[in-house]
Amino acid sequence: MPKFFMAGTNLKGGMAYVRGQDAEHIRVLRLRPGDDVWVCDGKGTDYKCHIVKTDKEEAQLEVVEVRPCTSEPSVDTAVLCGLPKGSDRTDYIIQKSVEAGADEIMFFDCARCIAKPDEPEKKTERWQRIAEEAAKQSGRGIIPQVSWVGSLVGALDVAVKRDIGLFMYETGERESLSEVLDKNSGVKSAAIITGPEGGFEKFEADLARAAGLHVCSMGERILRCETAPIVALTAVMYATGNLA
């Protein structure tokens, strides 16, 4: 059943009003009066609705059922990535992180970043659209936020405010990711930091360790920069009981 997001102010008297691009999308899908759709307020509540009327600017829906969204994980997880080269990689990270259950996706610059974008904050509007489409497709109850945090220091500042911070590093002294997660399976929030092409410099791992993050190994295989965050996020979801 199709799913759409809307602001809570568009719920009035047992009716839901879908406007803009989503109203047009309903028309493109050839949904008609009497068809059912799910509408989410973006705060974790789903509304099952009958379509009453549609046009290119607005769809009017009758609310027939209200329930908490069952697809949101019990752990809020931020995925923070060194900016990769090429928009296809950033798009992939955003899309798959949303599908896998992240509540935030952030990008930053660090020593081995090849990409040095001019005014990356301007990309966030496009990144947010990708997150919204992935949230619709995967049945999420929220639209995860996508942002630019500037530097590794900015990423570390985000990570230390979560219950557990995981810094993925490919060499040197590291903890086992599985052992760290086994000991922290009851956390309510987590952060995952992964590097760009080429990973991190040693001094960056030292900064993460000094900040109190777990510097973790992901095994002996070499993962691409767009693969590593999704693998780590999946491990967090599994360890916290969100892949049952």
Backbone as JSON, one array per atom type, in Angstrom:
{
  "sequence": "MPKFFMAGTNLKGGMAYVRGQDAEHIRVLRLRPGDDVWVCDGKGTDYKCHIVKTDKEEAQLEVVEVRPCTSEPSVDTAVLCGLPKGSDRTDYIIQKSVEAGADEIMFFDCARCIAKPDEPEKKTERWQRIAEEAAKQSGRGIIPQVSWVGSLVGALDVAVKRDIGLFMYETGERESLSEVLDKNSGVKSAAIITGPEGGFEKFEADLARAAGLHVCSMGERILRCETAPIVALTAVMYATGNLA",
  "N": [[0.85, -1.19, 0.0], [0.64, 2.21, -0.87], [2.65, 4.83, 0.65], [2.73, 7.99, 2.27], [4.15, 11.1, 3.41], [3.31, 13.76, 5.66], [2.7, 17.03, 7.09], [1.68, 17.44, 10.51], [-0.28, 19.42, 10.79], [-1.93, 19.14, 8.65], [-3.94, 17.44, 9.26], [-7.25, 17.29, 9.97], [-10.25, 17.15, 11.68], [-10.77, 14.34, 11.31], [-9.99, 14.03, 8.71], [-7.44, 13.87, 6.22], [-5.09, 15.85, 4.49], [-3.32, 15.91, 1.61], [-0.8, 17.53, -0.09], [0.86, 19.31, -2.82], [3.79, 17.83, -4.24], [3.29, 15.2, -3.41], [0.53, 14.95, -3.72], [0.38, 15.11, -6.5], [1.81, 12.8, -7.02], [0.06, 10.83, -6.14], [-1.86, 11.02, -8.15], [-0.29, 10.26, -10.35], [0.18, 7.6, -9.72], [-2.26, 6.65, -10.27], [-4.23, 6.35, -8.36], [-7.46, 6.13, -6.97], [-10.62, 7.59, -5.82], [-11.77, 5.88, -2.94], [-9.71, 4.03, -2.9], [-7.09, 2.77, -0.73], [-4.53, 4.25, 1.3], [-1.48, 4.73, 3.16], [-0.68, 7.29, 5.42], [1.82, 9.2, 6.93], [2.74, 11.08, 9.8], [5.32, 11.85, 10.12], [6.36, 11.77, 12.62], [6.26, 9.33, 13.73], [3.69, 8.23, 13.74], [1.18, 6.46, 12.03], [-1.42, 6.74, 9.59], [-4.13, 5.12, 8.34], [-5.89, 5.55, 5.38], [-8.82, 6.31, 3.4], [-9.1, 7.29, 0.08], [-10.8, 10.19, -0.79], [-11.11, 12.35, -2.56], [-9.31, 13.63, -5.34], [-7.01, 15.88, -6.89], [-4.71, 17.73, -8.99], [-3.46, 19.38, -7.19], [-4.21, 18.8, -4.57], [-5.03, 16.08, -2.38], [-7.78, 14.64, -0.81], [-8.36, 12.82, 2.07], [-9.97, 10.28, 3.98], [-9.55, 9.47, 7.32], [-9.23, 6.27, 8.63], [-8.0, 4.57, 10.37], [-5.68, 4.7, 13.06], [-2.35, 4.33, 14.11], [0.68, 3.54, 15.93], [3.74, 3.78, 14.15], [5.23, 0.81, 13.15], [7.7, 0.3, 12.17], [9.9, 1.7, 13.09], [13.11, 1.61, 14.56], [14.34, 0.56, 17.85], [16.58, 1.86, 18.65], [18.17, 4.94, 18.22], [20.14, 5.87, 15.61], [22.92, 7.53, 14.38], [24.53, 8.0, 11.32], [27.67, 8.79, 10.25], [29.75, 10.01, 7.79], [32.87, 10.23, 6.12], [33.14, 12.43, 3.42], [32.47, 10.94, 0.35], [33.89, 10.49, -2.97], [32.03, 11.51, -5.68], [28.61, 11.74, -6.5], [26.98, 9.53, -6.69], [27.81, 7.75, -4.75], [27.34, 9.08, -2.32], [24.58, 9.28, -2.54], [23.86, 6.57, -2.45], [24.68, 5.85, 0.15], [22.96, 7.45, 1.71], [20.39, 6.52, 0.9], [20.44, 3.71, 1.54], [21.1, 3.78, 4.25], [18.85, 5.0, 5.35], [16.92, 3.04, 4.72], [17.9, 0.93, 6.26], [17.56, 1.84, 8.86], [18.67, 4.16, 10.09], [18.55, 7.26, 11.95], [19.66, 9.68, 11.45], [21.81, 11.04, 8.94], [25.02, 12.06, 8.2], [27.6, 14.04, 6.69], [31.12, 14.69, 6.37], [34.28, 16.46, 6.18], [37.61, 15.22, 5.94], [41.04, 14.09, 6.47], [41.75, 12.32, 4.32], [39.82, 12.69, 2.41], [38.87, 12.82, -0.9], [37.06, 14.24, -2.38], [36.33, 17.64, -2.38], [34.06, 19.59, -1.81], [32.5, 22.63, -2.94], [30.82, 24.79, -0.92], [29.11, 22.73, 0.46], [26.81, 22.65, 1.95], [24.73, 23.41, 0.33], [24.01, 21.16, -0.97], [22.37, 19.76, 0.69], [19.59, 19.97, 0.44], [18.93, 18.42, -1.79], [19.95, 15.97, -0.88], [18.17, 15.55, 1.23], [15.78, 15.1, -0.09], [16.29, 12.62, -1.25], [16.45, 11.06, 1.05], [13.81, 11.28, 1.96], [12.36, 9.96, -0.09], [13.42, 7.39, 0.2], [12.53, 6.83, 2.76], [9.77, 6.72, 2.39], [9.6, 4.51, 0.64], [10.56, 2.42, 2.25], [8.84, 2.33, 4.35], [9.15, 3.89, 6.67], [8.67, 5.64, 9.84], [9.52, 8.15, 10.28], [11.23, 10.87, 8.64], [14.48, 10.59, 8.1], [17.06, 12.92, 8.96], [19.38, 14.64, 6.89], [22.62, 15.95, 6.76], [25.4, 18.3, 6.71], [28.31, 18.24, 8.54], [30.74, 19.4, 8.51], [33.63, 19.0, 9.64], [35.85, 16.36, 10.86], [36.08, 16.75, 13.59], [33.62, 17.95, 14.12], [31.99, 15.76, 13.57], [32.81, 13.98, 15.58], [31.93, 15.39, 17.78], [29.18, 15.12, 17.54], [28.97, 12.35, 17.85], [29.85, 11.77, 20.49], [27.74, 12.49, 22.03], [25.88, 10.54, 21.9], [24.69, 7.36, 23.2], [26.52, 5.38, 22.63], [29.51, 5.45, 20.75], [30.88, 4.6, 17.68], [33.79, 4.11, 15.93], [34.95, 3.38, 12.89], [37.78, 1.69, 11.88], [40.6, 0.72, 9.96], [43.04, -0.42, 10.61], [45.82, -1.1, 12.9], [45.59, -0.71, 16.53], [42.59, -1.94, 17.72], [39.15, -2.44, 18.72], [36.95, -5.3, 18.84], [34.15, -5.14, 16.83], [31.84, -6.71, 17.15], [32.1, -7.6, 19.81], [32.0, -5.19, 21.23], [29.39, -4.37, 20.63], [27.92, -6.5, 21.69], [28.23, -6.0, 24.4], [26.81, -3.71, 24.68], [24.13, -3.89, 24.02], [21.73, -2.88, 24.89], [21.52, -0.17, 24.41], [20.09, 3.07, 23.7], [20.73, 4.95, 21.85], [23.06, 5.57, 19.2], [26.15, 6.15, 17.42], [27.8, 6.0, 14.31], [30.87, 6.21, 12.78], [32.45, 6.47, 9.73], [35.05, 6.27, 7.23], [36.3, 8.08, 4.28], [37.22, 7.24, 0.84], [40.12, 5.35, 1.17], [40.14, 5.52, 3.9], [40.93, 6.43, 7.33], [43.42, 8.64, 8.75], [46.05, 7.87, 11.13], [46.2, 9.72, 13.24], [43.64, 10.67, 13.31], [42.14, 8.5, 14.18], [43.26, 8.36, 16.7], [42.27, 10.75, 17.79], [39.56, 10.1, 17.91], [39.61, 8.01, 19.76], [40.56, 9.37, 21.99], [38.39, 10.96, 22.47], [36.66, 9.23, 23.58], [35.36, 7.34, 22.03], [34.63, 4.07, 20.68], [37.07, 2.51, 18.94], [36.89, 0.57, 16.23], [37.22, -2.65, 14.65], [36.2, -4.05, 11.52], [36.53, -6.59, 10.64], [38.52, -8.68, 8.4], [38.16, -8.16, 5.74], [38.27, -5.78, 3.07], [36.28, -3.02, 2.86], [34.3, -1.01, 0.71], [33.95, 2.6, 0.77], [31.28, 3.33, 0.67], [30.03, 1.06, 1.42], [30.83, 0.29, 4.0], [29.49, 1.93, 6.08], [26.87, 0.95, 5.92], [27.1, -1.76, 6.49], [28.05, -1.62, 9.14], [25.89, -0.29, 10.36], [23.87, -2.17, 10.0], [24.88, -4.17, 11.66], [24.61, -2.91, 14.16], [21.8, -2.71, 14.28], [21.11, -5.41, 14.32], [22.36, -6.28, 16.71], [20.94, -4.88, 18.62], [18.47, -5.96, 18.57], [16.79, -5.28, 16.43], [16.48, -6.53, 14.03], [14.88, -8.68, 14.13]],
  "CA": [[0.0, 0.0, 0.0], [1.49, 3.41, -0.93], [2.79, 5.6, 1.89], [3.1, 9.39, 2.06], [4.41, 11.88, 4.62], [2.72, 15.09, 5.66], [2.77, 17.74, 8.36], [0.54, 17.18, 11.37], [-1.31, 20.46, 10.63], [-2.82, 18.77, 7.56], [-4.96, 16.55, 9.8], [-8.33, 18.1, 10.53], [-11.59, 16.57, 11.75], [-10.85, 13.0, 10.72], [-9.57, 14.08, 7.31], [-6.04, 14.18, 5.95], [-4.96, 16.61, 3.24], [-1.99, 15.73, 1.02], [-0.65, 18.59, -1.09], [2.14, 19.43, -3.52], [4.3, 16.72, -5.04], [2.64, 13.95, -3.03], [-0.78, 14.94, -4.37], [0.65, 14.76, -7.88], [2.24, 11.4, -7.04], [-1.16, 10.03, -6.04], [-2.44, 11.0, -9.49], [0.58, 9.47, -11.23], [-0.05, 6.2, -9.38], [-3.63, 6.36, -10.7], [-5.07, 6.0, -7.21], [-8.79, 6.71, -7.18], [-11.48, 7.61, -4.63], [-12.06, 4.54, -2.44], [-8.45, 3.31, -2.66], [-6.48, 2.99, 0.58], [-3.12, 4.61, 1.39], [-0.99, 5.1, 4.48], [-0.09, 8.62, 5.54], [2.58, 9.3, 8.18], [2.96, 12.48, 10.21], [6.75, 12.1, 10.25], [6.72, 11.7, 14.04], [6.09, 7.96, 14.19], [2.3, 7.79, 13.73], [0.64, 6.15, 10.71], [-2.86, 6.89, 9.41], [-4.7, 4.45, 7.17], [-6.88, 6.48, 4.84], [-9.53, 6.12, 2.13], [-9.09, 8.48, -0.78], [-12.13, 10.75, -1.04], [-11.08, 13.22, -3.73], [-7.95, 13.99, -5.75], [-6.71, 16.68, -8.07], [-3.26, 17.88, -9.12], [-2.93, 20.2, -6.11], [-4.54, 18.29, -3.24], [-5.82, 14.87, -2.21], [-8.52, 14.61, 0.45], [-8.4, 11.44, 2.53], [-10.68, 10.03, 5.22], [-8.76, 8.63, 8.23], [-10.03, 5.14, 9.13], [-7.24, 3.85, 11.39], [-4.48, 5.4, 13.53], [-1.51, 3.41, 14.87], [2.1, 3.86, 15.93], [4.51, 3.13, 13.09], [5.92, -0.35, 13.7], [8.98, 0.07, 11.48], [11.0, 2.46, 13.66], [13.93, 0.8, 15.49], [14.38, 0.99, 19.25], [17.81, 2.62, 18.85], [18.41, 6.05, 17.29], [21.52, 5.72, 15.14], [23.45, 8.5, 13.43], [25.59, 7.53, 10.43], [28.52, 9.93, 9.89], [30.68, 9.49, 6.79], [33.76, 11.09, 5.37], [32.49, 12.64, 2.13], [33.09, 10.18, -0.73], [33.95, 11.11, -4.28], [30.93, 11.12, -6.57], [27.29, 11.83, -5.89], [26.34, 8.22, -6.65], [28.15, 7.12, -3.48], [26.58, 9.74, -1.25], [23.17, 8.88, -2.71], [23.73, 5.19, -1.98], [24.78, 5.85, 1.61], [21.72, 8.01, 2.25], [19.26, 5.63, 0.63], [20.53, 2.45, 2.27], [21.07, 4.06, 5.68], [17.45, 5.2, 5.7], [16.26, 1.74, 4.66], [18.38, 0.07, 7.34], [17.06, 2.3, 10.14], [19.33, 5.33, 10.68], [17.68, 8.43, 12.16], [20.38, 10.82, 10.89], [22.97, 10.76, 8.1], [25.81, 13.28, 8.12], [28.86, 13.94, 5.96], [32.14, 15.61, 6.86], [35.58, 16.48, 5.5], [38.73, 14.74, 6.77], [42.36, 14.15, 5.82], [41.85, 11.54, 3.08], [38.71, 12.97, 1.5], [39.25, 13.27, -2.24], [36.08, 15.27, -2.74], [36.39, 18.88, -1.62], [32.97, 20.35, -2.43], [32.32, 24.03, -2.66], [29.54, 25.03, -0.26], [28.34, 21.47, 0.48], [25.51, 22.84, 2.58], [23.72, 23.56, -0.71], [23.6, 19.83, -1.41], [21.52, 19.09, 1.66], [18.2, 19.91, -0.03], [18.84, 17.23, -2.65], [20.14, 14.8, 0.0], [16.96, 15.35, 2.02], [14.77, 14.5, -0.97], [16.63, 11.2, -1.37], [16.06, 10.44, 2.32], [12.35, 11.19, 2.02], [11.91, 8.9, -0.98], [13.79, 6.1, 0.8], [11.66, 6.62, 3.91], [8.48, 6.27, 1.85], [9.74, 3.16, 0.08], [10.84, 1.42, 3.28], [7.8, 2.35, 5.37], [9.62, 4.51, 7.91], [7.75, 6.53, 10.53], [10.14, 9.48, 10.26], [12.15, 11.13, 7.53], [15.78, 10.89, 8.69], [17.67, 14.18, 8.54], [20.7, 14.54, 6.25], [23.27, 17.25, 6.94], [26.86, 18.45, 6.57], [28.83, 18.68, 9.84], [31.99, 20.12, 8.28], [34.92, 18.36, 9.89], [35.85, 15.19, 11.74], [35.8, 17.24, 14.95], [32.18, 18.09, 14.19], [31.41, 14.42, 13.65], [33.09, 13.45, 16.92], [31.07, 16.1, 18.73], [27.87, 14.47, 17.45], [29.06, 10.96, 18.33], [30.03, 11.66, 21.94], [26.47, 12.77, 22.69], [25.07, 9.33, 21.82], [25.03, 6.39, 24.24], [27.72, 4.67, 22.2], [30.09, 5.95, 19.52], [31.69, 3.58, 17.01], [34.66, 4.69, 14.92], [35.43, 2.25, 12.09], [39.17, 1.93, 11.51], [41.03, -0.48, 9.23], [44.37, -0.92, 10.96], [46.3, -0.73, 14.23], [44.89, -1.18, 17.72], [41.14, -1.77, 17.56], [38.27, -3.36, 19.43], [36.06, -6.07, 17.99], [32.83, -4.53, 16.74], [30.83, -7.61, 17.71], [32.22, -7.61, 21.26], [31.5, -3.9, 21.73], [27.93, -4.36, 20.51], [27.39, -7.46, 22.66], [28.24, -5.39, 25.73], [26.0, -2.49, 24.66], [22.92, -4.22, 23.24], [20.56, -2.17, 25.4], [21.61, 1.29, 24.22], [18.98, 3.72, 23.01], [21.25, 5.8, 20.78], [24.4, 5.18, 18.75], [26.73, 6.87, 16.28], [28.77, 5.24, 13.53], [31.71, 7.08, 11.95], [33.24, 5.75, 8.74], [35.92, 7.15, 6.47], [36.16, 8.19, 2.82], [38.17, 6.36, 0.16], [41.41, 5.35, 1.84], [39.98, 5.44, 5.35], [41.37, 7.5, 8.21], [44.81, 8.72, 9.22], [46.21, 7.39, 12.5], [45.91, 10.78, 14.21], [42.19, 10.8, 13.4], [41.71, 7.43, 15.08], [43.68, 8.77, 18.04], [41.3, 11.74, 18.23], [38.32, 9.4, 18.27], [39.86, 7.27, 21.0], [40.67, 10.35, 23.08], [37.04, 11.48, 22.71], [35.89, 8.2, 24.27], [34.68, 6.44, 21.11], [35.19, 2.74, 20.46], [37.73, 2.37, 17.64], [36.5, -0.81, 15.98], [37.52, -3.4, 13.43], [35.06, -4.66, 10.84], [36.99, -7.83, 10.04], [39.7, -8.66, 7.54], [37.83, -7.76, 4.37], [38.32, -4.35, 2.79], [34.97, -2.57, 2.41], [34.23, 0.3, 0.07], [33.49, 3.63, 1.69], [29.82, 3.37, 0.7], [29.56, -0.21, 1.99], [31.15, 0.2, 5.43], [28.47, 2.43, 7.0], [25.66, 0.11, 5.89], [27.43, -2.99, 7.23], [28.11, -1.29, 10.58], [24.53, 0.02, 10.79], [23.17, -3.44, 10.08], [25.36, -4.84, 12.87], [23.96, -2.25, 15.3], [20.4, -3.1, 14.29], [21.04, -6.81, 14.75], [22.75, -6.41, 18.13], [19.94, -4.25, 19.49], [17.2, -6.65, 18.4], [15.94, -4.64, 15.44], [16.4, -7.33, 12.81], [14.21, -9.93, 14.52]],
  "C": [[0.88, 1.24, 0.0], [1.51, 4.17, 0.39], [3.28, 7.0, 1.55], [3.34, 10.04, 3.41], [3.7, 13.23, 4.5], [2.91, 15.72, 7.03], [1.52, 17.47, 9.17], [-0.58, 18.18, 11.21], [-2.25, 20.14, 9.48], [-3.84, 17.71, 7.97], [-6.03, 17.38, 10.48], [-9.64, 17.31, 10.49], [-11.74, 15.21, 11.1], [-10.5, 12.94, 9.25], [-8.09, 14.4, 7.24], [-5.96, 14.85, 4.58], [-3.51, 16.52, 2.77], [-1.85, 16.72, -0.13], [0.71, 18.49, -1.8], [2.51, 18.2, -4.31], [3.63, 15.4, -4.69], [1.24, 13.84, -3.63], [-0.64, 14.55, -5.84], [1.05, 13.29, -8.0], [1.04, 10.46, -6.95], [-1.84, 9.92, -7.41], [-1.62, 10.14, -10.44], [0.39, 7.98, -10.98], [-1.45, 5.73, -9.77], [-4.49, 5.83, -9.56], [-6.38, 6.78, -7.33], [-9.55, 6.8, -5.86], [-11.91, 6.19, -4.25], [-10.82, 3.7, -2.22], [-7.88, 3.68, -1.3], [-5.0, 3.35, 0.44], [-2.77, 4.79, 2.86], [-0.39, 6.5, 4.41], [0.6, 8.69, 6.9], [2.83, 10.77, 8.51], [4.44, 12.82, 10.37], [7.25, 12.07, 11.68], [6.45, 10.31, 14.62], [4.65, 7.47, 14.26], [1.82, 7.61, 12.3], [-0.88, 6.28, 10.72], [-3.27, 6.13, 8.15], [-5.87, 5.28, 6.68], [-7.54, 5.94, 3.58], [-9.41, 7.41, 1.34], [-10.52, 8.91, -1.06], [-12.15, 11.54, -2.34], [-9.63, 13.53, -4.07], [-8.0, 14.99, -6.9], [-5.21, 16.94, -8.05], [-2.64, 18.68, -7.97], [-3.17, 19.62, -4.72], [-5.31, 16.98, -3.34], [-6.48, 14.92, -0.84], [-8.76, 13.16, 0.84], [-9.17, 11.35, 3.83], [-9.86, 9.07, 6.08], [-9.65, 7.53, 8.79], [-9.3, 4.34, 10.21], [-6.0, 4.66, 11.77], [-3.68, 4.41, 14.37], [-0.07, 3.91, 14.9], [2.8, 3.13, 14.78], [5.35, 2.01, 13.69], [7.32, -0.54, 13.13], [10.16, 0.82, 12.09], [11.78, 1.62, 14.67], [13.94, 1.39, 16.89], [15.61, 1.83, 19.56], [17.92, 3.71, 17.79], [19.88, 6.03, 16.89], [21.87, 6.78, 14.1], [24.58, 7.86, 12.63], [26.37, 8.74, 9.95], [29.65, 9.42, 8.99], [31.59, 10.58, 6.25], [33.23, 11.2, 3.94], [33.19, 11.86, 1.03], [33.12, 10.97, -2.03], [32.8, 10.6, -5.13], [29.59, 11.1, -5.87], [26.61, 10.47, -5.81], [26.63, 7.52, -5.33], [27.41, 7.77, -2.31], [25.11, 9.34, -1.34], [22.94, 7.48, -2.16], [23.75, 5.13, -0.46], [23.49, 6.37, 2.24], [20.58, 7.01, 2.11], [19.31, 4.38, 1.51], [20.55, 2.66, 3.78], [19.65, 4.29, 6.16], [16.72, 3.86, 5.73], [16.64, 0.86, 5.85], [18.02, 0.57, 8.73], [17.76, 3.48, 10.78], [18.33, 6.46, 10.91], [18.34, 9.72, 11.68], [21.52, 10.31, 10.02], [23.71, 12.08, 7.93], [27.12, 13.01, 7.37], [29.83, 14.99, 6.49], [33.41, 15.49, 6.02], [36.64, 15.95, 6.46], [39.97, 14.58, 5.89], [42.4, 13.45, 4.46], [40.65, 11.72, 2.15], [39.25, 13.47, 0.17], [38.34, 14.42, -2.67], [36.23, 16.47, -1.81], [35.32, 19.82, -2.17], [32.95, 21.8, -2.02], [30.91, 24.23, -2.1], [28.65, 23.77, -0.22], [26.98, 21.6, 1.14], [24.39, 22.96, 1.54], [23.23, 22.22, -1.23], [22.55, 19.21, -0.5], [20.06, 19.01, 1.22], [17.99, 18.67, -0.9], [18.98, 15.96, -1.8], [18.86, 14.5, 0.77], [15.85, 14.73, 1.18], [15.02, 13.01, -1.14], [16.21, 10.46, -0.11], [14.55, 10.28, 2.4], [11.82, 10.07, 1.13], [12.24, 7.52, -0.41], [12.91, 5.79, 2.0], [10.28, 6.15, 3.47], [8.56, 4.82, 1.4], [9.86, 2.1, 1.17], [9.83, 1.45, 4.43], [8.23, 2.94, 6.69], [8.53, 5.39, 8.52], [8.28, 7.94, 10.67], [10.9, 9.64, 8.95], [13.5, 11.49, 8.15], [16.39, 12.17, 8.11], [19.06, 13.94, 7.97], [21.35, 15.92, 6.33], [24.78, 17.14, 6.72], [27.39, 18.99, 7.9], [30.23, 19.27, 9.73], [33.24, 19.29, 8.42], [34.76, 17.11, 10.73], [35.56, 15.61, 13.17], [34.29, 17.42, 15.14], [31.48, 16.75, 14.31], [31.63, 13.79, 15.03], [32.19, 14.1, 17.96], [29.65, 15.52, 18.72], [27.92, 13.1, 18.13], [29.14, 10.86, 19.84], [28.73, 11.92, 22.69], [25.5, 11.59, 22.61], [25.53, 8.35, 22.9], [26.32, 5.65, 23.91], [28.19, 5.25, 20.87], [31.04, 4.92, 18.94], [32.47, 4.23, 15.87], [35.29, 3.53, 14.16], [36.83, 2.55, 11.53], [39.77, 0.63, 10.98], [42.38, -1.04, 9.66], [44.71, -0.55, 12.41], [45.47, -1.32, 15.36], [43.4, -0.88, 17.61], [40.4, -2.76, 18.46], [37.46, -4.14, 18.4], [34.68, -5.43, 18.0], [31.77, -5.42, 17.4], [30.89, -7.63, 19.23], [31.7, -6.31, 21.87], [29.97, -3.89, 21.71], [27.28, -5.35, 21.47], [27.26, -6.84, 24.05], [27.32, -4.17, 25.82], [24.68, -2.7, 23.92], [21.68, -3.46, 23.7], [20.57, -0.67, 25.19], [20.41, 1.82, 23.45], [19.43, 4.65, 21.89], [22.68, 5.4, 20.46], [24.84, 6.09, 17.62], [27.77, 5.99, 15.63], [29.54, 6.22, 12.66], [32.54, 6.21, 11.02], [33.99, 6.75, 7.86], [35.59, 7.22, 4.99], [37.01, 7.12, 2.15], [39.52, 6.47, 0.86], [41.34, 5.37, 3.35], [40.49, 6.67, 6.09], [42.87, 7.47, 8.44], [44.87, 8.27, 10.68], [45.83, 8.48, 13.51], [44.41, 10.98, 14.37], [41.6, 9.7, 14.29], [42.09, 7.76, 16.52], [42.73, 9.82, 18.62], [40.0, 11.08, 18.69], [38.47, 8.65, 19.59], [39.91, 8.23, 22.18], [39.3, 10.93, 23.44], [36.16, 10.46, 23.41], [35.12, 7.27, 23.36], [35.37, 5.08, 21.08], [35.77, 2.69, 19.04], [37.66, 0.9, 17.27], [37.0, -1.35, 14.64], [36.23, -3.94, 12.84], [35.48, -5.95, 10.14], [38.14, -7.62, 9.08], [39.42, -8.22, 6.11], [37.88, -6.24, 4.24], [36.98, -3.94, 2.19], [35.08, -1.21, 1.73], [33.65, 1.33, 1.04], [31.98, 3.73, 1.74], [29.23, 2.1, 1.3], [29.71, -0.24, 3.5], [30.06, 0.74, 6.35], [27.23, 1.55, 7.05], [25.9, -1.19, 6.65], [27.43, -2.71, 8.73], [26.71, -1.0, 11.13], [23.71, -1.26, 10.93], [23.59, -4.22, 11.33], [24.73, -4.24, 14.12], [22.51, -2.68, 15.4], [20.23, -4.55, 14.76], [21.31, -6.95, 16.25], [21.71, -5.85, 19.07], [18.54, -4.84, 19.3], [16.26, -6.06, 17.39], [15.95, -5.31, 14.08], [15.73, -8.67, 13.1], [13.22, -10.35, 13.44]]
}
